[in-house]
Tab-separated table of C-alpha atoms and ligand atoms in Angstrom:
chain	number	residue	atom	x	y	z
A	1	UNK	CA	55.020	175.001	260.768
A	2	UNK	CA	55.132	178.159	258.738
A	3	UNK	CA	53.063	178.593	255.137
A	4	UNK	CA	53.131	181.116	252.819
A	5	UNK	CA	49.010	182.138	252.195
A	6	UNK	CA	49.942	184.899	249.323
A	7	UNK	CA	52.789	187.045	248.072
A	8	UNK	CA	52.725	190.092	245.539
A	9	UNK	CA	54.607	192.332	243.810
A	10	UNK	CA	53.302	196.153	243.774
A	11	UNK	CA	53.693	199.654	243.421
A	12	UNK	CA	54.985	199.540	247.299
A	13	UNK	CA	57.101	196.346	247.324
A	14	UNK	CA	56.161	193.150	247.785
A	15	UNK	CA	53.643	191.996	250.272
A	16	UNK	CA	53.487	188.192	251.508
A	17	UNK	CA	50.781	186.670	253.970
A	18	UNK	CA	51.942	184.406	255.964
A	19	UNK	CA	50.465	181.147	258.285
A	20	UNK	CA	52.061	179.691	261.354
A	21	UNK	CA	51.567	177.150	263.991
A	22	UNK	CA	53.055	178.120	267.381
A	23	UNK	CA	54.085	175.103	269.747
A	24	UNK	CA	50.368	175.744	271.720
A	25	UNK	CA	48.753	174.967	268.477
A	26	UNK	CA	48.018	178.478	268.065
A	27	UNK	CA	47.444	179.568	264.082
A	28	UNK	CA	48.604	182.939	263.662
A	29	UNK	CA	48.921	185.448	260.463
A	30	UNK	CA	51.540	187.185	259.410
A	31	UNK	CA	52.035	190.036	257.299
A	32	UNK	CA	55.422	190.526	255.871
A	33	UNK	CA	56.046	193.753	253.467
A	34	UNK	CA	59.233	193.897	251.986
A	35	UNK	CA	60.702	190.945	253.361
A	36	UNK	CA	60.213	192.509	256.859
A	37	UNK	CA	57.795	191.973	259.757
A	38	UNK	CA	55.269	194.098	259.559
A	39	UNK	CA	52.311	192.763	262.467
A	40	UNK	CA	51.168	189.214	263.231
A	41	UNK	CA	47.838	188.454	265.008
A	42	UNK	CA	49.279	187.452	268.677
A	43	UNK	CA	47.523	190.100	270.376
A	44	UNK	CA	45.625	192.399	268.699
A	45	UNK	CA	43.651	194.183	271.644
A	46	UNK	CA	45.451	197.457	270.730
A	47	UNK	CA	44.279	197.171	266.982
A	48	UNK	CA	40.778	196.740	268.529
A	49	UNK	CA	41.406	199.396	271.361
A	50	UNK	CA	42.333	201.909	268.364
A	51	UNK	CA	38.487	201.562	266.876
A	52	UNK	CA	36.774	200.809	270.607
A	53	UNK	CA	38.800	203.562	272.694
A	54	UNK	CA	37.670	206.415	269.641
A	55	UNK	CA	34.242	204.989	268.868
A	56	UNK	CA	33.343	205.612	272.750
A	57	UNK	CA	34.097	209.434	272.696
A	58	UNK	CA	32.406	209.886	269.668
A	59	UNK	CA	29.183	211.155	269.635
A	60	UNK	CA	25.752	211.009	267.800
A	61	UNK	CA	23.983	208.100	265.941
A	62	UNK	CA	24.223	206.595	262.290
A	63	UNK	CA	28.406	207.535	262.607
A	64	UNK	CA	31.094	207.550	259.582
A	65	UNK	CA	34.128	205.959	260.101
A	66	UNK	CA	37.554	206.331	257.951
A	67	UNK	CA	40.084	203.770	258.896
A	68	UNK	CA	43.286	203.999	257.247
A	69	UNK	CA	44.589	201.010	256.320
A	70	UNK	CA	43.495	197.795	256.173
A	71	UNK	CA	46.145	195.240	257.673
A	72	UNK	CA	44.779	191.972	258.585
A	73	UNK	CA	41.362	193.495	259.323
A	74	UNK	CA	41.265	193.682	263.284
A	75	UNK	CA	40.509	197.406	263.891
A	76	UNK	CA	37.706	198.046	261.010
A	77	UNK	CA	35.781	194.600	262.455
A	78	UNK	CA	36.036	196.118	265.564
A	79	UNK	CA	34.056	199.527	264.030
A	80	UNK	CA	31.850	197.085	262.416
A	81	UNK	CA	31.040	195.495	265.849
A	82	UNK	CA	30.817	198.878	267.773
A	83	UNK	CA	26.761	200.161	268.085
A	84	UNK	CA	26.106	203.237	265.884
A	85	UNK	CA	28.351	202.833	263.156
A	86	UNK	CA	26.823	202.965	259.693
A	87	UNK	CA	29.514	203.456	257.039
A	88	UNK	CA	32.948	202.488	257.324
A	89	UNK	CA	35.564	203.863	254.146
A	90	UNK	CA	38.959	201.590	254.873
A	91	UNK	CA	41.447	203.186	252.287
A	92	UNK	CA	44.199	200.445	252.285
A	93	UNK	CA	47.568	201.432	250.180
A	94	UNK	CA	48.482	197.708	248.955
A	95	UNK	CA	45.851	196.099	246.241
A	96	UNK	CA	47.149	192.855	247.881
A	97	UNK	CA	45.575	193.334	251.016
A	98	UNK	CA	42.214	193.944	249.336
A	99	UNK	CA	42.730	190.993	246.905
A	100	UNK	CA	42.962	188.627	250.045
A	101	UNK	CA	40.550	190.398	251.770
A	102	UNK	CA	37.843	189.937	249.264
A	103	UNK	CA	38.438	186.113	249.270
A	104	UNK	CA	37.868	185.737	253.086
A	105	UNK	CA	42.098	185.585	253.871
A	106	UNK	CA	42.855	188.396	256.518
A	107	UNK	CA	42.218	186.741	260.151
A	108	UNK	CA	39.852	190.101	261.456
A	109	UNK	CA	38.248	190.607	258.562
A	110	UNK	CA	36.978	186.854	257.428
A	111	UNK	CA	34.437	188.273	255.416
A	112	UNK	CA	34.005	191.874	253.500
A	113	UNK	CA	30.241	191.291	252.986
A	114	UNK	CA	28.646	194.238	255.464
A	115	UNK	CA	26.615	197.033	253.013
A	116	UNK	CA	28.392	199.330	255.734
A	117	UNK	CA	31.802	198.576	254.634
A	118	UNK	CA	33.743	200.166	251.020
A	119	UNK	CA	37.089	198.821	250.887
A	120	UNK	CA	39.257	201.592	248.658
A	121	UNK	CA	42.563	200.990	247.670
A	122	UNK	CA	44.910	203.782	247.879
A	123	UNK	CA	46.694	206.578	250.601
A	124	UNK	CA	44.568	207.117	253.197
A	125	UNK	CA	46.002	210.998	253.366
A	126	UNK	CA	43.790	211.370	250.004
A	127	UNK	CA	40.650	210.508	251.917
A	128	UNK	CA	40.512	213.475	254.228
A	129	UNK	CA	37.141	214.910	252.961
A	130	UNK	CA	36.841	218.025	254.714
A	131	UNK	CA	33.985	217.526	257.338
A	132	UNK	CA	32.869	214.007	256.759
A	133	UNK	CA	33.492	211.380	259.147
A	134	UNK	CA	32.589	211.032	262.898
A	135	UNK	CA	36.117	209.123	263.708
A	136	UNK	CA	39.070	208.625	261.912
A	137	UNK	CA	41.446	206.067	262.703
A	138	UNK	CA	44.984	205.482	261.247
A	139	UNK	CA	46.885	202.951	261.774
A	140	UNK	CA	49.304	202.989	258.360
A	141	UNK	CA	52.829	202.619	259.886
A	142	UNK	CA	54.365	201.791	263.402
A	143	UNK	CA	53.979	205.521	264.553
A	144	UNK	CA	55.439	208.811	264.023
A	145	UNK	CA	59.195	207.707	265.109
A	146	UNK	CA	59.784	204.444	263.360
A	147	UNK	CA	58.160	204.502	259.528
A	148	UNK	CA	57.819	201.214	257.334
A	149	UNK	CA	57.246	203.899	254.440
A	150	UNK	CA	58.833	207.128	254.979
A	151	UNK	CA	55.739	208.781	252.648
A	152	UNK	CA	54.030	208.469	255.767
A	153	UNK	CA	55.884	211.288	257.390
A	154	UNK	CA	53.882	214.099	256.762
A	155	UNK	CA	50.655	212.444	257.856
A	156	UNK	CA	52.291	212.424	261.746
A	157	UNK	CA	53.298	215.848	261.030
A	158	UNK	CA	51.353	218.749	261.780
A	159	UNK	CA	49.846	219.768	258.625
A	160	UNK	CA	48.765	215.798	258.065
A	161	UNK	CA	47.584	215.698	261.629
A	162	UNK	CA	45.394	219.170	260.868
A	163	UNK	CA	44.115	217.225	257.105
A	164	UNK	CA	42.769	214.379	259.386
A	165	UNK	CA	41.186	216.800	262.394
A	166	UNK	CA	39.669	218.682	258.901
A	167	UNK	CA	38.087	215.379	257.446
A	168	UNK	CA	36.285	215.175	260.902
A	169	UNK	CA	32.471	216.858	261.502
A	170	UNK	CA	32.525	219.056	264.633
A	171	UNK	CA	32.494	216.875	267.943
A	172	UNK	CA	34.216	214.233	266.109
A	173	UNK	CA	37.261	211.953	266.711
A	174	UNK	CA	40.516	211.562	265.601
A	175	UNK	CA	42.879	208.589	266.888
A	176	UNK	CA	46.062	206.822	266.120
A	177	UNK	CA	48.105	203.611	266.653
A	178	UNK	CA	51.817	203.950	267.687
A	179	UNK	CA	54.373	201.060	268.374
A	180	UNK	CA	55.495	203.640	271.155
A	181	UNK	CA	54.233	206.095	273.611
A	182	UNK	CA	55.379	209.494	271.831
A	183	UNK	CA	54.635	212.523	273.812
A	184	UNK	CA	55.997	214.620	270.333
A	185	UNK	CA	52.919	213.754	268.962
A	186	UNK	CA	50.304	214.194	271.544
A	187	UNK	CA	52.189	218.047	271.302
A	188	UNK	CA	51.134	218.243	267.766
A	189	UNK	CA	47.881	217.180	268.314
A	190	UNK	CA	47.255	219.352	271.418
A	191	UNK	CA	48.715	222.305	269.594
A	192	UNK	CA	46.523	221.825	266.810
A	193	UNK	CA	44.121	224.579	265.812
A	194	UNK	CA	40.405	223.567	266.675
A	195	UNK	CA	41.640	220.254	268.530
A	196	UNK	CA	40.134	219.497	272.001
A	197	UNK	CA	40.537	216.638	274.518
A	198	UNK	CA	43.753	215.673	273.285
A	199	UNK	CA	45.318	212.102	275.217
A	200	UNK	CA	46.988	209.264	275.084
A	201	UNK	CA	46.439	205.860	276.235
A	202	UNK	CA	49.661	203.328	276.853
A	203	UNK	CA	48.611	199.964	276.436
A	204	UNK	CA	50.495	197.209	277.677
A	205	UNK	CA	50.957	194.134	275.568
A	206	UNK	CA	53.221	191.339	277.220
A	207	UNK	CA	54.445	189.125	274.191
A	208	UNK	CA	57.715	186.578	273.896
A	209	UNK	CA	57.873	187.219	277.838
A	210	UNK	CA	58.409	190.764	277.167
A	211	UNK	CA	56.096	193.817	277.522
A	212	UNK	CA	55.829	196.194	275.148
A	213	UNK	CA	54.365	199.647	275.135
A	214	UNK	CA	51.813	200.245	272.502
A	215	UNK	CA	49.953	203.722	272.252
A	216	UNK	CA	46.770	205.053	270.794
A	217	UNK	CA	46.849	209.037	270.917
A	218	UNK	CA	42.982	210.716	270.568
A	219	UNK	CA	42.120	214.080	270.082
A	220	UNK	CA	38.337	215.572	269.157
A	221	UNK	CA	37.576	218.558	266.701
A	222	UNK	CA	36.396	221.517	268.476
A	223	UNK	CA	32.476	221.369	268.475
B	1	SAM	C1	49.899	197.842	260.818
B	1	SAM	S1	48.861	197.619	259.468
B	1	SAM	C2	47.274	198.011	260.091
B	1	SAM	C3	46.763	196.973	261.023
B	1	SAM	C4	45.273	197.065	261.274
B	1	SAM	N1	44.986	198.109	262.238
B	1	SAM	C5	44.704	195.752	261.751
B	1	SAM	O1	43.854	195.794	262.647
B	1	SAM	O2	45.071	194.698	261.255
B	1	SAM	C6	49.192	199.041	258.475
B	1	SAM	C7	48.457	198.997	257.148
B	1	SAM	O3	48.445	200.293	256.571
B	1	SAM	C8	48.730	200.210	255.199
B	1	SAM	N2	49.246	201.531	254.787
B	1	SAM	C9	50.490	202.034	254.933
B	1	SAM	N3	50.536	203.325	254.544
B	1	SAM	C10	49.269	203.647	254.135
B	1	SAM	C11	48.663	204.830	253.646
B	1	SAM	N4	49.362	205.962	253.513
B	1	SAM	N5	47.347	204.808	253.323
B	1	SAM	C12	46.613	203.655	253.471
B	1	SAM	N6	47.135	202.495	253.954
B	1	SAM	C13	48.443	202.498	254.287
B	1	SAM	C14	49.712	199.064	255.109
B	1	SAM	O4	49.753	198.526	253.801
B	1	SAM	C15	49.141	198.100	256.132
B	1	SAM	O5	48.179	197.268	255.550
């Protein structure tokens, strides 16, 4: 069984939320942009690996976290979750996504009522206050080599890349989501001016009787 939960026309396409049974009796979510597949809630342990895996190389107390974007909400509950997190900005391009998150629809997210969260709606690569988070995490598109919207280019490239180490305080951490290992961009990011530590974790996620390759790629601003 398959239900449509919400659909919208923006500035970015259209946007539809969708709700499915699987034969196990498993509910999952599905977010469709465009008429295409965008994610689904099977597995999200790498949406929750992008916030957990950055969070525990960051250092300090009371910690600022930008997450760019929203999705269904698994990677900014898992900052919420993490110990020493005390503000978390998600900038989230489609209104939609906020609408539904605001009346308890996204599967992570069931509920936007934390004092630490601010939900903005907008491009995340307009959020990169120079020197102001502790981690930033974006996970706006598949990765550098496949885009859903090919405005996300220059945020993989390395004068985005730089923007995002620049929004981070000294010591902090910068990480991103990929659909696929891509050793282009751990280059950028070890090659960046002021980046440290740079790395990338492959993390296997066996769906449909396949496994799949996801990637979250880290790097730290010089201290
Ligand atoms: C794959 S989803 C994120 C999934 C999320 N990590 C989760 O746990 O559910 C990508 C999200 O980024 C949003 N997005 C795309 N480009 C963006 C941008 N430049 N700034 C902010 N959000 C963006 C999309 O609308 C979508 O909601």
């Amino acid at each position: 069984m398959r239900e449509e939960v919400g659909r919208v026309s923006g500035p970015h396409g259209e946007v539809a939320l969708w709700r499915r049974t699987d034969d196990d009796g498993t509910v999952v979510t599905e977010l469709v942009v465009d008429g295409v597949f965008a994610m689904d809630d099977v597995d999200t342990s790498t949406e929750r690996a992008l916030a957990t895996e950055a969070l525990a190389r960051a250092e300090g107390a009371e910690l600022a976290v930008l997450v760019g974007g929203l999705g269904l909400g698994w990677t900014a509950a898992a900052v919420l979750r993490s110990p020493g997190v005390a503000e978390v900005v998600v900038v989230e391009l489609e209104d939609a996504l906020l609408g539904w998150a605001a009346q308890g629809l996204l599967p992570g997210l069931p509920s936007t009522a934390d004092p630490r969260l601010d939900l903005v709606a907008g491009d995340v690569a307009a959020a990169f206050t120079p020197g102001r988070y502790d981690v930033v995490l974006l996970d706006v598109d598949n990765g550098p080599d496949f885009l859903v919207h090919g405005s996300n280019a220059g945020l993989y490239g390395t004068r985005g890349l730089a923007r995002a180490l620049a929004a981070l305080r000294p010591g902090g951490v910068l990480a991103i989501w990929s659909a696929d290992p891509s050793p282009a961009l751990l280059d950028r990011l070890a090659a960046l001016p002021g980046a440290v530590d740079a790395e990338q974790l492959v993390l296997p996620v066996e769906r449909e009787g396949r496994v799949f390759e996801y990637a979250v790629l880290l790097a730290r601003r010089a201290s």
